[in-house]
mmCIF file of C-alpha atoms in Angstrom:
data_model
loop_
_atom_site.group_PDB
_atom_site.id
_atom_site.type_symbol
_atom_site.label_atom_id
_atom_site.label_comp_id
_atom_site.label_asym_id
_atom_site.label_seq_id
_atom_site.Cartn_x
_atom_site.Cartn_y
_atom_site.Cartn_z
ATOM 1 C CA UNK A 215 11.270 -17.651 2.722
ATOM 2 C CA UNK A 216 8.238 -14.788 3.122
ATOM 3 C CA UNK A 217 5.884 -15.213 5.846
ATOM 4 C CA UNK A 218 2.716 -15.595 4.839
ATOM 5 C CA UNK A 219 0.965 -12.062 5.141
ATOM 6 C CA UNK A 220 -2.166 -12.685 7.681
ATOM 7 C CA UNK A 221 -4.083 -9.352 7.742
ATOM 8 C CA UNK A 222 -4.020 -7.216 5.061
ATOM 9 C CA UNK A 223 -5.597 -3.602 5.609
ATOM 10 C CA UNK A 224 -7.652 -1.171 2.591
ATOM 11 C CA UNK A 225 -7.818 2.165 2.739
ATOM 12 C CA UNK A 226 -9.582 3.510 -0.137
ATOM 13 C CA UNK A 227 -8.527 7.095 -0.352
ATOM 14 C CA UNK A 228 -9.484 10.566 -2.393
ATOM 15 C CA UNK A 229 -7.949 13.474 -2.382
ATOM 16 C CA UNK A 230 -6.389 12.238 1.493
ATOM 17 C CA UNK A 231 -3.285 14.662 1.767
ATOM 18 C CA UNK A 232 -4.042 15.736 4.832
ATOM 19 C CA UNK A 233 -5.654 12.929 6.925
ATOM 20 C CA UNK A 234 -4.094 9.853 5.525
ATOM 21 C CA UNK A 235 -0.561 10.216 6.892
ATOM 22 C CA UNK A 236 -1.791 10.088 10.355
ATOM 23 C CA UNK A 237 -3.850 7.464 9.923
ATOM 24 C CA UNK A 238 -1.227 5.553 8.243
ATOM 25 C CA UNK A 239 1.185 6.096 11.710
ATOM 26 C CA UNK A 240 -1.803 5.079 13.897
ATOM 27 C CA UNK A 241 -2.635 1.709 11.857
ATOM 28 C CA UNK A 242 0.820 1.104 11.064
ATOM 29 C CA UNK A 243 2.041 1.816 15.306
ATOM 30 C CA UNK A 244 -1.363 -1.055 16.030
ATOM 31 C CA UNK A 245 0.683 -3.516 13.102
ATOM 32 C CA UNK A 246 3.661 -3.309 14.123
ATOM 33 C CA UNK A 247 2.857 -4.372 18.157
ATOM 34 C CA UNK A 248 1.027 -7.488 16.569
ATOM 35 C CA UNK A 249 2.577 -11.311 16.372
ATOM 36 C CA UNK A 250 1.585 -11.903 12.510
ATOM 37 C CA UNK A 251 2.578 -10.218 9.447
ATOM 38 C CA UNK A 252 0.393 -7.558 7.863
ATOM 39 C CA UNK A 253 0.247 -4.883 4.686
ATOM 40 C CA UNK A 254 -1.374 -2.143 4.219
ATOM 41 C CA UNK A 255 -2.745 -0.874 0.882
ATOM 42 C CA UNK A 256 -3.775 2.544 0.015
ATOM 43 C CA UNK A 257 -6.212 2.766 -3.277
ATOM 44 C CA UNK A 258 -5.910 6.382 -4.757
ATOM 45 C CA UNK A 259 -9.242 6.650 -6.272
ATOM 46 C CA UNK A 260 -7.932 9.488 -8.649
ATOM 47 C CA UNK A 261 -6.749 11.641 -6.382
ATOM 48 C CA UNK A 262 -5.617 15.631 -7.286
ATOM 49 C CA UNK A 263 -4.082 16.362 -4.596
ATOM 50 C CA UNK A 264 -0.429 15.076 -3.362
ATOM 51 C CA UNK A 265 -2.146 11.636 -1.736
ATOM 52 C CA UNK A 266 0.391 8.961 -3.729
ATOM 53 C CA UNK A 267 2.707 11.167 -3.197
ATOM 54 C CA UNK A 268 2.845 11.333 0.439
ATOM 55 C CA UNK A 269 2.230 7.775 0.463
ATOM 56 C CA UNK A 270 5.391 6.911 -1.384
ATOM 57 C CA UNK A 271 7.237 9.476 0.709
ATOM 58 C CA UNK A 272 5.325 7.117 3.598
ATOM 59 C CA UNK A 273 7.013 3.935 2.465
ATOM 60 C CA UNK A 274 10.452 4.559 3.968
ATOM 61 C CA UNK A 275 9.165 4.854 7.359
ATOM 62 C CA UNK A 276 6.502 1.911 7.265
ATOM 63 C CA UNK A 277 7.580 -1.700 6.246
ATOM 64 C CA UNK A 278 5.001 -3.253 4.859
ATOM 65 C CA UNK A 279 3.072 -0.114 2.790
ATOM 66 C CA UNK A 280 1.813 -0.533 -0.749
ATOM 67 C CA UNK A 281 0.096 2.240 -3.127
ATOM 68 C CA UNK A 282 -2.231 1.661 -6.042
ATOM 69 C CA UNK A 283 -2.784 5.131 -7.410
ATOM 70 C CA UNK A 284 -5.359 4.908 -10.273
ATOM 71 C CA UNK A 285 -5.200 7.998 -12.342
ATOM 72 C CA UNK A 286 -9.029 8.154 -12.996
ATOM 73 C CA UNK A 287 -11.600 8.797 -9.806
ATOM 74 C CA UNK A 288 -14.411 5.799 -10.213
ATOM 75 C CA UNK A 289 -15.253 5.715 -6.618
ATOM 76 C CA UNK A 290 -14.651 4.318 -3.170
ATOM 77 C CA UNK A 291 -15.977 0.980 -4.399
ATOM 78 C CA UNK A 292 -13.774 0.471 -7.197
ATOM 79 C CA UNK A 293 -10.960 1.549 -4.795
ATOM 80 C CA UNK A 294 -11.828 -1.074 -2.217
ATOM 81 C CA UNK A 295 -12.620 -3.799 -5.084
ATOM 82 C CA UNK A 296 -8.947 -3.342 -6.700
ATOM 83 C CA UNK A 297 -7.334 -3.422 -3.568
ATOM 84 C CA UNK A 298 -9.529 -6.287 -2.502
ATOM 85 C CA UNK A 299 -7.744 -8.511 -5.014
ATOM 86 C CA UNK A 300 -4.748 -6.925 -4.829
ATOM 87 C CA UNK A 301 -3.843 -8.312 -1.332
ATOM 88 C CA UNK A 302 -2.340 -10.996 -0.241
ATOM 89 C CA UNK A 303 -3.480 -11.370 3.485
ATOM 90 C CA UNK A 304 -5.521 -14.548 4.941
ATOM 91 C CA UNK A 305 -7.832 -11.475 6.171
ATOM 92 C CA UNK A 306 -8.815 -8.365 4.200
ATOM 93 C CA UNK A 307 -10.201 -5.623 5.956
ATOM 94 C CA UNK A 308 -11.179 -2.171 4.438
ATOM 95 C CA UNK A 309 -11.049 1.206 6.197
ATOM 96 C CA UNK A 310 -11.548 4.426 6.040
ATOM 97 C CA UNK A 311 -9.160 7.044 5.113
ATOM 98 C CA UNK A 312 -10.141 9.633 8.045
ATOM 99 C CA UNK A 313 -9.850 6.325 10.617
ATOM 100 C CA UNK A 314 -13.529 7.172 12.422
ATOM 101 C CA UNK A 315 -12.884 3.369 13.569
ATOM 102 C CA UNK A 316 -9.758 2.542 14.945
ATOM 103 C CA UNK A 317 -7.872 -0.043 13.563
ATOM 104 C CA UNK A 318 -7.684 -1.635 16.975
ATOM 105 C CA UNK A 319 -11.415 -2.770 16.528
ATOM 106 C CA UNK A 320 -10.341 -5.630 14.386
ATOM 107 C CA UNK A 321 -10.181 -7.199 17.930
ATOM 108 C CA UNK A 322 -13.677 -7.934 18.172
ATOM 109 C CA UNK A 323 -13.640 -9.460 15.168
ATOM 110 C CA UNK A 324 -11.221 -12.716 15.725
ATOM 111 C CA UNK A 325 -13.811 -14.243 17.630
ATOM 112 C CA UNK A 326 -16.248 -14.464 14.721
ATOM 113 C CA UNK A 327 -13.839 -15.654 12.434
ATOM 114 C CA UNK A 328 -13.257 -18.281 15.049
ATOM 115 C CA UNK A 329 -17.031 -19.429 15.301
ATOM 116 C CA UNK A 330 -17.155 -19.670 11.968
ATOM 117 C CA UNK A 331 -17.646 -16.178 10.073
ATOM 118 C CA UNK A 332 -16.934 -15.526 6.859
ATOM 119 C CA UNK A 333 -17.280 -12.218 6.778
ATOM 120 C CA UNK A 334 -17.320 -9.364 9.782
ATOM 121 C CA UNK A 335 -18.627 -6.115 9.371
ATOM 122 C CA UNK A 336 -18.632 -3.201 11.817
ATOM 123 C CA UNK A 337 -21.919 -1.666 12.863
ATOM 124 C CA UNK A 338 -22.764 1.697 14.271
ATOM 125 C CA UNK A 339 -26.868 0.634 14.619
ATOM 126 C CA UNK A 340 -26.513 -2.850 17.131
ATOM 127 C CA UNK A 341 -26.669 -2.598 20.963
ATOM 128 C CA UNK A 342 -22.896 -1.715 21.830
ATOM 129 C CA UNK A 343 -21.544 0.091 19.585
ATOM 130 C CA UNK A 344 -20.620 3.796 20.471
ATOM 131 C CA UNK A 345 -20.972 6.822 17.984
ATOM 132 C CA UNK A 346 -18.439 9.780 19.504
ATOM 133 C CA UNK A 347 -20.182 11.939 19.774
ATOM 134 C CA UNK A 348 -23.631 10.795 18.859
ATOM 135 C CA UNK A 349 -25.464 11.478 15.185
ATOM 136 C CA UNK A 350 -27.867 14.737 15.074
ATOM 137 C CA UNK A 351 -31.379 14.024 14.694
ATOM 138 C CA UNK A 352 -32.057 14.617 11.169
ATOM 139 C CA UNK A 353 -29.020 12.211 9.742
ATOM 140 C CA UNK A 354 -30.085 9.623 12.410
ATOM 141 C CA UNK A 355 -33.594 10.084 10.061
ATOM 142 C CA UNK A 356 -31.952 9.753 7.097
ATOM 143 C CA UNK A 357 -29.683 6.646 7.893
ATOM 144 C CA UNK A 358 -32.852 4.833 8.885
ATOM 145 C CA UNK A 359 -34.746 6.037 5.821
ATOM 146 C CA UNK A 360 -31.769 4.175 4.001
ATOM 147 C CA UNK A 361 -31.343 1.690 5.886
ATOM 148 C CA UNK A 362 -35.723 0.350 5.061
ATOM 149 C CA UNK A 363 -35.059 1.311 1.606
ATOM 150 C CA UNK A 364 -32.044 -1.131 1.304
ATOM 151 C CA UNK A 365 -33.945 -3.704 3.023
ATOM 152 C CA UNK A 366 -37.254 -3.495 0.849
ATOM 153 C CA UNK A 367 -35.538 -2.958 -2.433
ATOM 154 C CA UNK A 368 -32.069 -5.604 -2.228
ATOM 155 C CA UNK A 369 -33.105 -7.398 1.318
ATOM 156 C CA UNK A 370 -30.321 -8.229 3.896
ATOM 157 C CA UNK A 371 -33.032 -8.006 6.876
ATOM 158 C CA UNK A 372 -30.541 -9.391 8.796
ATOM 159 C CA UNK A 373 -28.107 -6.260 9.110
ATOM 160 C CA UNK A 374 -28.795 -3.148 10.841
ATOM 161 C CA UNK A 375 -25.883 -1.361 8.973
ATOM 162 C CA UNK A 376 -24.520 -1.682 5.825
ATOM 163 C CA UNK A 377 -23.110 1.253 5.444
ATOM 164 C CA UNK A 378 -19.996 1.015 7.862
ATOM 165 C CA UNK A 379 -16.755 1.178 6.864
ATOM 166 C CA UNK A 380 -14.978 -1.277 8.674
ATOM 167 C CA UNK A 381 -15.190 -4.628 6.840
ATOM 168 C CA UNK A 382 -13.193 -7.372 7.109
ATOM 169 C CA UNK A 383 -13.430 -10.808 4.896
ATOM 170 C CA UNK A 384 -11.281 -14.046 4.652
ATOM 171 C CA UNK A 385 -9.291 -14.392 1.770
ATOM 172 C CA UNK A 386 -11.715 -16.735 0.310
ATOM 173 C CA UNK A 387 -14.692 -14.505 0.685
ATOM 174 C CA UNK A 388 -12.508 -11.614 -0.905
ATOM 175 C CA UNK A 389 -11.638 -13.832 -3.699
ATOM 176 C CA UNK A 390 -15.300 -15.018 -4.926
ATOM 177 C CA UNK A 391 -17.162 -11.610 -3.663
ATOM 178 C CA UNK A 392 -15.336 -8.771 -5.343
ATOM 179 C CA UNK A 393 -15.043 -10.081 -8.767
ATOM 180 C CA UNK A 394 -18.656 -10.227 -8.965
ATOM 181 C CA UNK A 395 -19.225 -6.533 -7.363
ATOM 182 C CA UNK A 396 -20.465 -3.969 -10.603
ATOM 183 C CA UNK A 397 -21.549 -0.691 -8.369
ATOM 184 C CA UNK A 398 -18.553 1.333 -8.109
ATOM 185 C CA UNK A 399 -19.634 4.438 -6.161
ATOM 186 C CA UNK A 400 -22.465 5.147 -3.398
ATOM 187 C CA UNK A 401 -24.177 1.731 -2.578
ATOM 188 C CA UNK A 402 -21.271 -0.721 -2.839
ATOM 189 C CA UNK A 403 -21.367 -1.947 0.672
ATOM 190 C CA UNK A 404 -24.913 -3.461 0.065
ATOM 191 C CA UNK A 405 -23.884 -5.134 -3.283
ATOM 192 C CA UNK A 406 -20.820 -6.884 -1.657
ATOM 193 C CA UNK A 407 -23.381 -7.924 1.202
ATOM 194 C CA UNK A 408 -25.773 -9.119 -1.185
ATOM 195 C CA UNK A 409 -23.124 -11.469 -3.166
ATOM 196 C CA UNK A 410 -21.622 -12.606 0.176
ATOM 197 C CA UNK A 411 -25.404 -14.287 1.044
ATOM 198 C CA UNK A 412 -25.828 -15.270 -2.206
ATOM 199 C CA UNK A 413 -22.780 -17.009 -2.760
ATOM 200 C CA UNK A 414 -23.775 -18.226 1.081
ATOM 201 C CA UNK A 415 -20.949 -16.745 2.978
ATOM 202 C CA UNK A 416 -21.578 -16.461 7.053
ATOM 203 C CA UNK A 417 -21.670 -12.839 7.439
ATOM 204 C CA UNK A 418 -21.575 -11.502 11.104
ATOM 205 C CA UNK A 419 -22.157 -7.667 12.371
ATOM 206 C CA UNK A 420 -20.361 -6.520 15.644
ATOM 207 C CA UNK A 421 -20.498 -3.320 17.041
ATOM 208 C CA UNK A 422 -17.923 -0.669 16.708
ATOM 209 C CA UNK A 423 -15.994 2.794 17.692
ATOM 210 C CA UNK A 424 -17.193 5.284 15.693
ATOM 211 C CA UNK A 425 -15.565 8.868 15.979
ATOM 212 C CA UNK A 426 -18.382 11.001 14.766
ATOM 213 C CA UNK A 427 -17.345 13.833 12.535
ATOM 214 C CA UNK A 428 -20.353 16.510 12.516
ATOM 215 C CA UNK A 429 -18.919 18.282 9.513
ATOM 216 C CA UNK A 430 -20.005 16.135 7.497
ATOM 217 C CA UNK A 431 -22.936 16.763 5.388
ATOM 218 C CA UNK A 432 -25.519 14.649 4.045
ATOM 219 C CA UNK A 433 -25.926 15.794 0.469
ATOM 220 C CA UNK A 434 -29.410 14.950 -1.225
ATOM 221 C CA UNK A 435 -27.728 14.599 -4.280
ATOM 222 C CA UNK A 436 -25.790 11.335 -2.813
ATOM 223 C CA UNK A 437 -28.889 10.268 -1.376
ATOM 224 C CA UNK A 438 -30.813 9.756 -4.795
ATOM 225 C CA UNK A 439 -27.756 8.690 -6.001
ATOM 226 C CA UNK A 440 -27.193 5.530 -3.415
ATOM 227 C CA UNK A 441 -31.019 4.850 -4.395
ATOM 228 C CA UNK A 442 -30.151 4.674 -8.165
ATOM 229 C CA UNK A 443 -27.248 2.170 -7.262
ATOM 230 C CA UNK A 444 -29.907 -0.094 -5.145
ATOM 231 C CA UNK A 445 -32.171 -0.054 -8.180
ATOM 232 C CA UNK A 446 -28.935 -1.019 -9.802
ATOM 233 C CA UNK A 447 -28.483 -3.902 -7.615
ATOM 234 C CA UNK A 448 -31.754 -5.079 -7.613
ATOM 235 C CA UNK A 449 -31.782 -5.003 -11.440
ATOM 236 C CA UNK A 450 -28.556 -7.563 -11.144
ATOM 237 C CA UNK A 451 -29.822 -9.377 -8.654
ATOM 238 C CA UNK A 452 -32.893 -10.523 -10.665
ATOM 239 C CA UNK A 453 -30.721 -11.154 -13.957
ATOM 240 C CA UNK A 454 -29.090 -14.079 -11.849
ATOM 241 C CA UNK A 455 -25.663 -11.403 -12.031
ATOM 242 C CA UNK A 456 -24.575 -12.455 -8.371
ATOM 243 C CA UNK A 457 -25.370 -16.186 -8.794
#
């Protein structure tokens, strides 16, 4: 008889040759010391490069990994929607492909669960979390600009960050959330966040590990583009889509 599968982990991934199989060995090392039975999916979001590959190479040397390589890149929402209802775990969480939060930060979250949470997010924005090392000046701007815009235009003016990518949801929550999400690309995190309060889900925000990387670049061109996708939400919001 199969054990039932209690945490099931994400990873959205594109064009992840290089930094996916070591954060497959670090999550999978973190699994494999833990009591309960886990999976971990990896979503290739149309990847050109040799990701499903080296995940499938991957397979031999950790149990419980599962690929879903989509031929056609739609975006790291559509990755973490698909694999979303693709799992089979009590708990879903989604992470990122470059592991900026460990996957040992899921311990903060079993608490929540316990009181009651239907939802747990990481947060890089609430007292005690710790961003290594800390965000330049002008992208610390720029999340906050965000951050208002997101609250004015779809609400949540409850959570500091939406933005984090670190989520975790019981199987429930997975189950009536992600059918409903439509925004594919930039501004997902708010739209699942949105359905989760409408649907009235407890959602709960903790504060996380987050390894910094400075090379990344904040690209005007997403930024307009995440503000399209709220003015996308909004629009489905007041049609009664997340109802």
């Amino acid at each position: 008889m199969t054990k039932e599968i209690y945490l099931s982990v994400i990873i959205p991934a594109y064009n992840e040759e290089k930094r996916l199989p070591q954060t497959l060995k670090e999550i999978n090392e973190y699994l494999k010391s833990q009591n309960y039975e886990s999976e971990i999916i990896v979503v290739s979001d149309g990847s050109t490069d040799r990701t499903c590959e080296i995940v499938e190479e991957m397979k031999s040397e950790i149990k419980n990994l599962k690929l879903i390589c989509e031929k056609i890149n739609r975006g790291k929402g559509y990755g973490v929607k698909i694999g979303m209802l693709n799992a089979k775990g009590k708990y879903r969480l989604f992470t990122d492909a470059d592991n900026s939060t460990p996957i040992s930060e899921i311990e903060k979250f079993w608490p929540e669960f316990e009181k009651g949470a239907d939802v747990v997010i990481g947060s890089r924005d609430i007292k005690g979390a710790i961003l290594d090392p800390p965000q330049p000046l002008f992208r610390r701007f720029v999340g906050e600009v965000f951050k208002y815009l997101r609250k004015i235009i779809v609400g949540l003016w409850k959570i500091e960050d939406s933005q984090c990518g670190f989520k975790c949801f019981k199987k429930e929550a997975a189950e009536k959330i992600f059918p409903k999400c439509k925004i594919e690309r930039f501004a997902f995190d708010a739209e699942i966040l949105l359905i989760a309060e409408k649907i009235g889900f407890k959602i709960k925000e903790v504060p996380v590990y987050w390894k910094n990387d400075l090379r990344s670049k904040v690209k005007l061109k997403s930024m307009i583009k995440m503000l399209i996708d709220l003015f996308k939400i909004r629009f489905n919001l007041l049609r009664g889509d997340y109802e």
